[in-house]
Short mmCIF file of C-alpha atoms and ligand atoms in Angstrom, two decimals:
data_model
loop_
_atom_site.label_atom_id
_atom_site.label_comp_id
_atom_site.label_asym_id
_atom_site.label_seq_id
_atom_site.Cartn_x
_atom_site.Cartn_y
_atom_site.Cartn_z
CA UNK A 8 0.00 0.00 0.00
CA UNK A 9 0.87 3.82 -0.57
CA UNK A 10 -0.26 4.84 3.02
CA UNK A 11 2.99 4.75 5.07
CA UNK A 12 1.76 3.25 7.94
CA UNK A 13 0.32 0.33 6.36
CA UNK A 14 3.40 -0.20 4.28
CA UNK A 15 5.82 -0.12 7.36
CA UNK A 16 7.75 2.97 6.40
CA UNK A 17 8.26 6.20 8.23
CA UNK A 18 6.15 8.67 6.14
CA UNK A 19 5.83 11.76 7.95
CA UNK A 20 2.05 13.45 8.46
CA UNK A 21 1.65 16.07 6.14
CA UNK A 22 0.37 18.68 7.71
CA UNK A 23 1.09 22.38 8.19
CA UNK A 24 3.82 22.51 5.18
CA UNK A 25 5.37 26.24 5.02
CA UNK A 26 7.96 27.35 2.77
CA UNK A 27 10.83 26.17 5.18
CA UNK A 28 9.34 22.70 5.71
CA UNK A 29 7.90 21.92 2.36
CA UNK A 30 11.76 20.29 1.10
CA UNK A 31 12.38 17.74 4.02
CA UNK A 32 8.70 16.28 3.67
CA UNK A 33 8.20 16.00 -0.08
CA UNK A 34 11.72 14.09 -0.01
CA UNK A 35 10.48 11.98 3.18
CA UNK A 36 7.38 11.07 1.37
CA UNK A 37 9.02 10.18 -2.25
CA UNK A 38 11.99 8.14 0.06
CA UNK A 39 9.55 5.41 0.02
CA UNK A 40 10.89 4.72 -3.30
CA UNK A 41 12.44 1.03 -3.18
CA UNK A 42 15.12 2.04 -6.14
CA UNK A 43 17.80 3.35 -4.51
CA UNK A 44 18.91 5.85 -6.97
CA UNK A 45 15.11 7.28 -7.73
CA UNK A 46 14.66 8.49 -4.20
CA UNK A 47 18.32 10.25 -4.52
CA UNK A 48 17.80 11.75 -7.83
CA UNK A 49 13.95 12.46 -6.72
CA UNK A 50 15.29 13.80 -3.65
CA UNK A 51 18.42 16.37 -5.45
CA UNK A 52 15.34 17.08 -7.78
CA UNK A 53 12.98 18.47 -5.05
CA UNK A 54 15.83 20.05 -3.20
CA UNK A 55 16.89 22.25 -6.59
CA UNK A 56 13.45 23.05 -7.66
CA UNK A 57 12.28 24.03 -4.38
CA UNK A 58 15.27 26.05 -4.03
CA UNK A 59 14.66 27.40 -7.49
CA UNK A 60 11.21 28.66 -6.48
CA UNK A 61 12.48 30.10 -3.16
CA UNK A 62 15.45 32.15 -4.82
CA UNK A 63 13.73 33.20 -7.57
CA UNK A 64 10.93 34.43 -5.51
CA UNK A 65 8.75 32.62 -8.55
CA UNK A 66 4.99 34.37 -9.16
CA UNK A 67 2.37 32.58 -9.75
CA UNK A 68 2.07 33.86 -12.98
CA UNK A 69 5.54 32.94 -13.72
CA UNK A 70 4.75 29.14 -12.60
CA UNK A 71 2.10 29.29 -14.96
CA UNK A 72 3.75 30.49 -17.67
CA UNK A 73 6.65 27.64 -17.07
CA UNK A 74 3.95 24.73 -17.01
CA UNK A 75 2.30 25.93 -20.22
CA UNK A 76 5.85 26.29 -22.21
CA UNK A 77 6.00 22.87 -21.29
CA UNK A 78 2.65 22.11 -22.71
CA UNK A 79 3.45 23.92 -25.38
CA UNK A 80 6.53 21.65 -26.27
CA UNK A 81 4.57 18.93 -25.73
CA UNK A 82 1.96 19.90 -28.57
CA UNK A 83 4.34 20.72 -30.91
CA UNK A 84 6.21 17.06 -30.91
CA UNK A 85 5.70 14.53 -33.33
CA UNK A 86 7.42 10.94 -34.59
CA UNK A 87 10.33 13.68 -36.64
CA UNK A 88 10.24 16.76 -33.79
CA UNK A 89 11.39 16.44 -30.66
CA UNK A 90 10.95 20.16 -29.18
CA UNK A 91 12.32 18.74 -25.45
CA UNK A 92 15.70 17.85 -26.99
CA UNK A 93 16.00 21.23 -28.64
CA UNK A 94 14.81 22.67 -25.12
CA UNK A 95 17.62 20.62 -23.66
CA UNK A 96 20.54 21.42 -25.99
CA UNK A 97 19.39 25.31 -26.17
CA UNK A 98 20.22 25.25 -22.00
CA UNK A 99 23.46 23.63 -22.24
CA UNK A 100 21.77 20.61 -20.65
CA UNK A 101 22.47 17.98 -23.59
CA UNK A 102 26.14 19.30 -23.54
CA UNK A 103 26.99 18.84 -19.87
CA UNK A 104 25.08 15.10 -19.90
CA UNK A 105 27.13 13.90 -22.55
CA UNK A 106 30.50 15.27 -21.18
CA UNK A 107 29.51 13.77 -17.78
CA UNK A 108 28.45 10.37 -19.12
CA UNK A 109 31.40 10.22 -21.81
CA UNK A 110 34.53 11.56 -20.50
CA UNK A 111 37.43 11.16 -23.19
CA UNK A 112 41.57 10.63 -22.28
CA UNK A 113 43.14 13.07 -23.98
CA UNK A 114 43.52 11.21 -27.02
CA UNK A 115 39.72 10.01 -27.36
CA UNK A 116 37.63 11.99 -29.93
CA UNK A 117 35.20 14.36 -28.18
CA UNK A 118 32.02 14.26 -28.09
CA UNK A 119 28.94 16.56 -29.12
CA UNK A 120 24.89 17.05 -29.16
CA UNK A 121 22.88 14.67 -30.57
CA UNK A 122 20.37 17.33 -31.34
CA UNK A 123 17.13 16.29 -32.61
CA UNK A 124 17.72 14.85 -36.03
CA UNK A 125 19.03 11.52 -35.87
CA UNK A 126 16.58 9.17 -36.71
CA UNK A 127 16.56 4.98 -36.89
CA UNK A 128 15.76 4.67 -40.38
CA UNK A 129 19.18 5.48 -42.47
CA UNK A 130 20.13 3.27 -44.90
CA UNK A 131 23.22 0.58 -44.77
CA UNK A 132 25.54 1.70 -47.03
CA UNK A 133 28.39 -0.16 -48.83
CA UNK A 134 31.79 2.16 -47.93
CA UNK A 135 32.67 4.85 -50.97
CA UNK A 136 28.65 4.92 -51.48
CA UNK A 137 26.71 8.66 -51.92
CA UNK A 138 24.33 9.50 -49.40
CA UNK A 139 22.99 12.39 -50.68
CA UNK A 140 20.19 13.13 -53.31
CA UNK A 141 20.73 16.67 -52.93
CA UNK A 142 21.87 17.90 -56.58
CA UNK A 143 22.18 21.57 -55.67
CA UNK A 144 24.80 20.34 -52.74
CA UNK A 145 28.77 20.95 -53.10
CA UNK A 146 29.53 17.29 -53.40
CA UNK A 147 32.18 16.16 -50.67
CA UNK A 148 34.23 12.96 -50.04
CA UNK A 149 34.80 11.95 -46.77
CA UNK A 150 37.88 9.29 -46.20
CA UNK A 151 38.04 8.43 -42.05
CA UNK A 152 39.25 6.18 -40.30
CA UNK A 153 38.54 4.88 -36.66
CA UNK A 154 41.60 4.03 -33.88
CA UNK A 155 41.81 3.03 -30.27
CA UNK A 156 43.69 5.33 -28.39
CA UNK A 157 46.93 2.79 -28.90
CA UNK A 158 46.29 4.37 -32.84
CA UNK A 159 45.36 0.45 -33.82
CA UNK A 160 42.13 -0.03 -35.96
CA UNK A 161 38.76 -0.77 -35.27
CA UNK A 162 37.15 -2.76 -37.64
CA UNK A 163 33.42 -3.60 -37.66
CA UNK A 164 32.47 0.06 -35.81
CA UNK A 165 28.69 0.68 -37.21
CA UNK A 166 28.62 4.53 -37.70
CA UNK A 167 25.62 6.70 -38.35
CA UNK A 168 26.24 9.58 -40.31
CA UNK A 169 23.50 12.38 -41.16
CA UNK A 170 24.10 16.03 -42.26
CA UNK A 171 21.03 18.47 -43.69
CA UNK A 172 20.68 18.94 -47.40
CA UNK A 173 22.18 22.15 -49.08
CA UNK A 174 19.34 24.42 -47.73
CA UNK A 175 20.09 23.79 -44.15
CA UNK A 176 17.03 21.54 -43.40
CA UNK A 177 17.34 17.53 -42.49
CA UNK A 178 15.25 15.63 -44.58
CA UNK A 179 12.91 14.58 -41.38
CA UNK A 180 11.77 18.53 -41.94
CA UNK A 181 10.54 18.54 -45.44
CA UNK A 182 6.52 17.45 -45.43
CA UNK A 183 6.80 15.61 -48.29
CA UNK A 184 9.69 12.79 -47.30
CA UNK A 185 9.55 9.99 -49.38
CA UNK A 186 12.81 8.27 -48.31
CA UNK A 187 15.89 9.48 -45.84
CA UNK A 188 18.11 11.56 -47.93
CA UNK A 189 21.72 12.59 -46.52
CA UNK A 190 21.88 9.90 -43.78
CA UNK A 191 23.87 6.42 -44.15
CA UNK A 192 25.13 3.93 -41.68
CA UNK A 193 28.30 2.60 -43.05
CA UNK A 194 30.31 -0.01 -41.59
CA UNK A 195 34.92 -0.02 -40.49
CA UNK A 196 36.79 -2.00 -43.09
CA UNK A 197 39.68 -4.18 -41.10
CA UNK A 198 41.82 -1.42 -41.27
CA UNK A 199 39.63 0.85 -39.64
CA UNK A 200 38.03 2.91 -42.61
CA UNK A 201 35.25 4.34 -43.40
CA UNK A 202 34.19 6.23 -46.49
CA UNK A 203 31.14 8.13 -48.48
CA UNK A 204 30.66 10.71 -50.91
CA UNK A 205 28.08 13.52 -49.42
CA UNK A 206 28.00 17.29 -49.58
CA UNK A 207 29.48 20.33 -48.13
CA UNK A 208 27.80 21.26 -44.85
CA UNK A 209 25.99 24.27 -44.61
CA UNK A 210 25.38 26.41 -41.21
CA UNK A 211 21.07 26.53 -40.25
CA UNK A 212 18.85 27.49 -37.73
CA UNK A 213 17.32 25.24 -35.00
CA UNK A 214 13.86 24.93 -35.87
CA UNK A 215 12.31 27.99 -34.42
CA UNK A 216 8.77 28.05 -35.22
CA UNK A 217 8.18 26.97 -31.63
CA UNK A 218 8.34 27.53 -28.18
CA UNK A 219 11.94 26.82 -28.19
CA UNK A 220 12.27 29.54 -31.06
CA UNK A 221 10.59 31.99 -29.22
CA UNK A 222 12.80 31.43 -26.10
CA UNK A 223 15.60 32.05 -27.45
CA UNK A 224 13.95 35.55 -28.82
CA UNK A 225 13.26 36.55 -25.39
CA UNK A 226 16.79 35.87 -24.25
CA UNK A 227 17.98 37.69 -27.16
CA UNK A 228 19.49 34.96 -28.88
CA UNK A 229 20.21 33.89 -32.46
CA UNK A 230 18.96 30.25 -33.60
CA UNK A 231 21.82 29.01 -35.80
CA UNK A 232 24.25 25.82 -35.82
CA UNK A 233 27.39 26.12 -37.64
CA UNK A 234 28.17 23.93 -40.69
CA UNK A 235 28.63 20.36 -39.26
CA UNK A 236 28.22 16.74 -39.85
CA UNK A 237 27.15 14.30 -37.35
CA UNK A 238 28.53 10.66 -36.62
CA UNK A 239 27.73 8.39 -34.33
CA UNK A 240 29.75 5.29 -33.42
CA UNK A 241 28.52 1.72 -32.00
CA UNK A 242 30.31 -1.30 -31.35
CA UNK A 243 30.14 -3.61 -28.12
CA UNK A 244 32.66 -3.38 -25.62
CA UNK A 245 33.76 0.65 -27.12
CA UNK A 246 32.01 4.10 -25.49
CA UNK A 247 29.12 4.79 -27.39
CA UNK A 248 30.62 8.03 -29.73
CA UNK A 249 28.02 10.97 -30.05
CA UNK A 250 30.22 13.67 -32.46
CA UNK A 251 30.22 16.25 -35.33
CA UNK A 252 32.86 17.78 -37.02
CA UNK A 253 32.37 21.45 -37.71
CA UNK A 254 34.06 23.38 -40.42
CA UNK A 255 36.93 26.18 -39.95
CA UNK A 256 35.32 29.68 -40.61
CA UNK A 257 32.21 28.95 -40.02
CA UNK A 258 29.69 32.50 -38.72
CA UNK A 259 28.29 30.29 -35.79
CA UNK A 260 31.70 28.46 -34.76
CA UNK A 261 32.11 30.43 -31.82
CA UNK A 262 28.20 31.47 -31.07
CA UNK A 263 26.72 27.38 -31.90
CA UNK A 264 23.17 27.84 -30.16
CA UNK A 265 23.42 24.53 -29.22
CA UNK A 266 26.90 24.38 -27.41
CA UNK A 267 27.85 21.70 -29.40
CA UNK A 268 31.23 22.80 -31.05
CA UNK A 269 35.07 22.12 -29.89
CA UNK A 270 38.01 22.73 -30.78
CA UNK A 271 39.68 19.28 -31.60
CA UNK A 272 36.06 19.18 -33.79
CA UNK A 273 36.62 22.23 -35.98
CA UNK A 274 38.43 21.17 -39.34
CA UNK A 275 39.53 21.72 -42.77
CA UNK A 276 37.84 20.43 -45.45
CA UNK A 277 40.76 20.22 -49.01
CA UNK A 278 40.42 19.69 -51.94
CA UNK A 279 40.32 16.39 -54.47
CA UNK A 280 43.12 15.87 -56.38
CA UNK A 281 43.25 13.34 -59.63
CA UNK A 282 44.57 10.69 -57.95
CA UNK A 283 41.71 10.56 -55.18
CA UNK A 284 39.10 11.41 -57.78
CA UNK A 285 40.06 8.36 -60.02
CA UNK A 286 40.47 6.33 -57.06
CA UNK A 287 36.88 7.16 -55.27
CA UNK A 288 35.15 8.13 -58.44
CA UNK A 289 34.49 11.03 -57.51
CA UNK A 290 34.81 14.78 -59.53
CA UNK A 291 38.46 16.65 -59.42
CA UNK A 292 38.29 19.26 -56.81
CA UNK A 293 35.03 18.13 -54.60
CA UNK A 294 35.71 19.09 -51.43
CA UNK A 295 37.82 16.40 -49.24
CA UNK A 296 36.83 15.78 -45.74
CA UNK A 297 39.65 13.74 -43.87
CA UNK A 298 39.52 12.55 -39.90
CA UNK A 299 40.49 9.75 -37.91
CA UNK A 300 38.36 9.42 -35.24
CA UNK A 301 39.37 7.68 -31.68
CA UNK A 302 37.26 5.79 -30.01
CA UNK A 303 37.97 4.42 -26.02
CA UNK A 304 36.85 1.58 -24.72
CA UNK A 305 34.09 0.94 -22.12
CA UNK A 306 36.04 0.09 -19.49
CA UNK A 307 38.57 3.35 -19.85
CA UNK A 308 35.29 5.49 -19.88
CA UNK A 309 33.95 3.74 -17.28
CA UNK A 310 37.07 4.05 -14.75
CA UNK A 311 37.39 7.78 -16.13
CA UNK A 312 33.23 8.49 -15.20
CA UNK A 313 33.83 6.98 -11.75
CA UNK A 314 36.72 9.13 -11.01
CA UNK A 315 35.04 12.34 -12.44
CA UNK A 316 32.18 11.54 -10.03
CA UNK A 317 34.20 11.17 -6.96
CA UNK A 318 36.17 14.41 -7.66
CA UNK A 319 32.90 15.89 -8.24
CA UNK A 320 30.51 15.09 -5.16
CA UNK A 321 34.02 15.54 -3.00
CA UNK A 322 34.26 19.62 -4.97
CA UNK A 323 30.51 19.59 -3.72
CA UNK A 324 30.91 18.85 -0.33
CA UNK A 325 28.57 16.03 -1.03
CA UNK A 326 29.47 13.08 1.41
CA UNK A 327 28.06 9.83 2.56
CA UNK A 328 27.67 8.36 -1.07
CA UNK A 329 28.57 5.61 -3.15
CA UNK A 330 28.69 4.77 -6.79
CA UNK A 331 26.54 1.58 -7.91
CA UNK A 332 26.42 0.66 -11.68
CA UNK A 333 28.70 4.12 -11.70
CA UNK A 334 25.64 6.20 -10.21
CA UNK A 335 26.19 7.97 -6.63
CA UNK A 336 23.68 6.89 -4.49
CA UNK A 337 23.40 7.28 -0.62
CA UNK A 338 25.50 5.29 1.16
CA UNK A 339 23.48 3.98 4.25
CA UNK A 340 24.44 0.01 4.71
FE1 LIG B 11 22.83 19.02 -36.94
#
């Protein structure tokens, strides 16, 4: 049963709350949680928000208006929009999840936003194959190849790769999609590589139509990404790899609304020469994207998380934790 008493567990009466006793009960009553890391998070959750609400001094009218941006996110999602990923990325929270949950070593290739765009449907493509359909696009080769951090290969990495079409929109935004367009999944050869003929990335705005779009008006704030492409890498017993690789010059490199651009991501795209072009069959002087990407195993990410989250709770002067499955929890055995 719900009812504390009946269930055995010490669920305080709630009566009288004030503003100064409201935390400690709502995170007594939600400690009857039997996961240990629900009531923790549920308890950090209450404990910010309430604090939120007392700092802020938060109107009614402002509560209201917070509940029905929400609503309004919610309306606006479909199967191809996800407004509460866009909501995420635009406040830096996307960013900081993935740099907590997939710290590199130095030498590991760093990650980036997901964003909103991937979706499950791309097709398998043989290496050296054209994803794109786009015919006003700058066509572009691409020639990577993915390493461990010892620089060896890794064969048999799936990777996702999707980029938008030449005027800046993903084919998941255009009404009338027949078919993905500019997305592959393409599969390491046993030396590690990985190649595909797309086109040049162009810079584009978030989708802001919506109550995301209008946020960022409020704040004063421009809507665009810079020119990128994203990749994705997957193979068991290796860190799950969220990236992009942004090119050099771009407006938006240093102003990405979605906080989703570093340094060690920003490149040069060249030039084909004859050689290549004969080789690849691709056109004389396409544009040439080269990278080798590094990807770290589970267990180096793993032992690298852990001792991030130590170093963290320690700098936060929270104590009396431990980490199960690599997730602080309270430590009360
Ligand atoms: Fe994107």
């Amino acid at each position: 049963m719900a009812n504390g008493k009946e269930s055995g567990s010490a669920a305080p009466p709630l009566l009288d709350l004030t503003i100064d006793n409201i935390t400690p009960n709502t995170i007594r009553i939600n400690s009857q949680a039997r996961d240990a890391r629900l009531k923790y998070v549920m308890a950090r959750l209450v404990s910010h928000l309430h604090d939120f609400a007392r700092e802020t001094r938060l109107s009614t009218d402002e509560w209201m208006a917070g509940l029905n941006f929400l609503i309004a996110c919610g309306k606006i999602c479909s199967d191809v929009r996800n407004e509460f990923i866009l909501l995420s990325d635009v406040l830096g929270l996307s960013l900081l999840v993935d740099s907590i949950n997939h710290p590199k070593p130095p030498l590991g290739t760093e990650g980036s936003v997901l964003g909103p765009f991937h979706t499950h449907d791309a097709p398998t493509l043989p290496n050296g194959a054209s994803m794109t359909s786009d015919p006003e696009g700058e066509p572009m080769l691409a020639l990577c190849t993915v390493r461990d951090t010892q620089g060896r290969p890794v064969p048999g990495v799936k990777i996702d790769i999707w980029e938008t079409d030449s005027s800046g929109h993903y084919d998941v935004q255009h009404a009338d999609r027949s078919a993905p367009s500019e997305r592959a999944v393409l599969v390491s050869d046993d030396d590690g590589r990985f190649w595909f003929q797309g086109i040049k990335p162009v810079s584009y705005p978030i989708p802001h139509d919506g109550p995301v779009g209008k946020l960022l008006q409020l704040l004063n704030r421009h809507c665009w990404r810079p020119a990128h492409v994203h990749f994705m890498f997957e193979k068991e017993g290796w860190d799950h790899l969220i990236t992009a690789l942004y090119i050099r010059g771009d407006p938006y490199e240093t102003s990405d609304a979605v906080f989703g651009v570093k340094k060690s991501l920003v490149i040069d795209l060249g030039k084909v020469d004859a050689d290549t072009a004969a080789k690849y069959g691709v056109q004389e002087g396409s544009w040439l994207l080269k990278h080798d990407f590094v990807l770290t195993t589970q267990e180096e990410t793993e032992k690298l998380r852990d001792q991030n989250a130590v170093e963290a709770l320690k700098k936060l002067g929270l104590h009396n934790l431990k980490l199960v499955d690599h997730l602080p929890v309270p430590d009360v055995d």
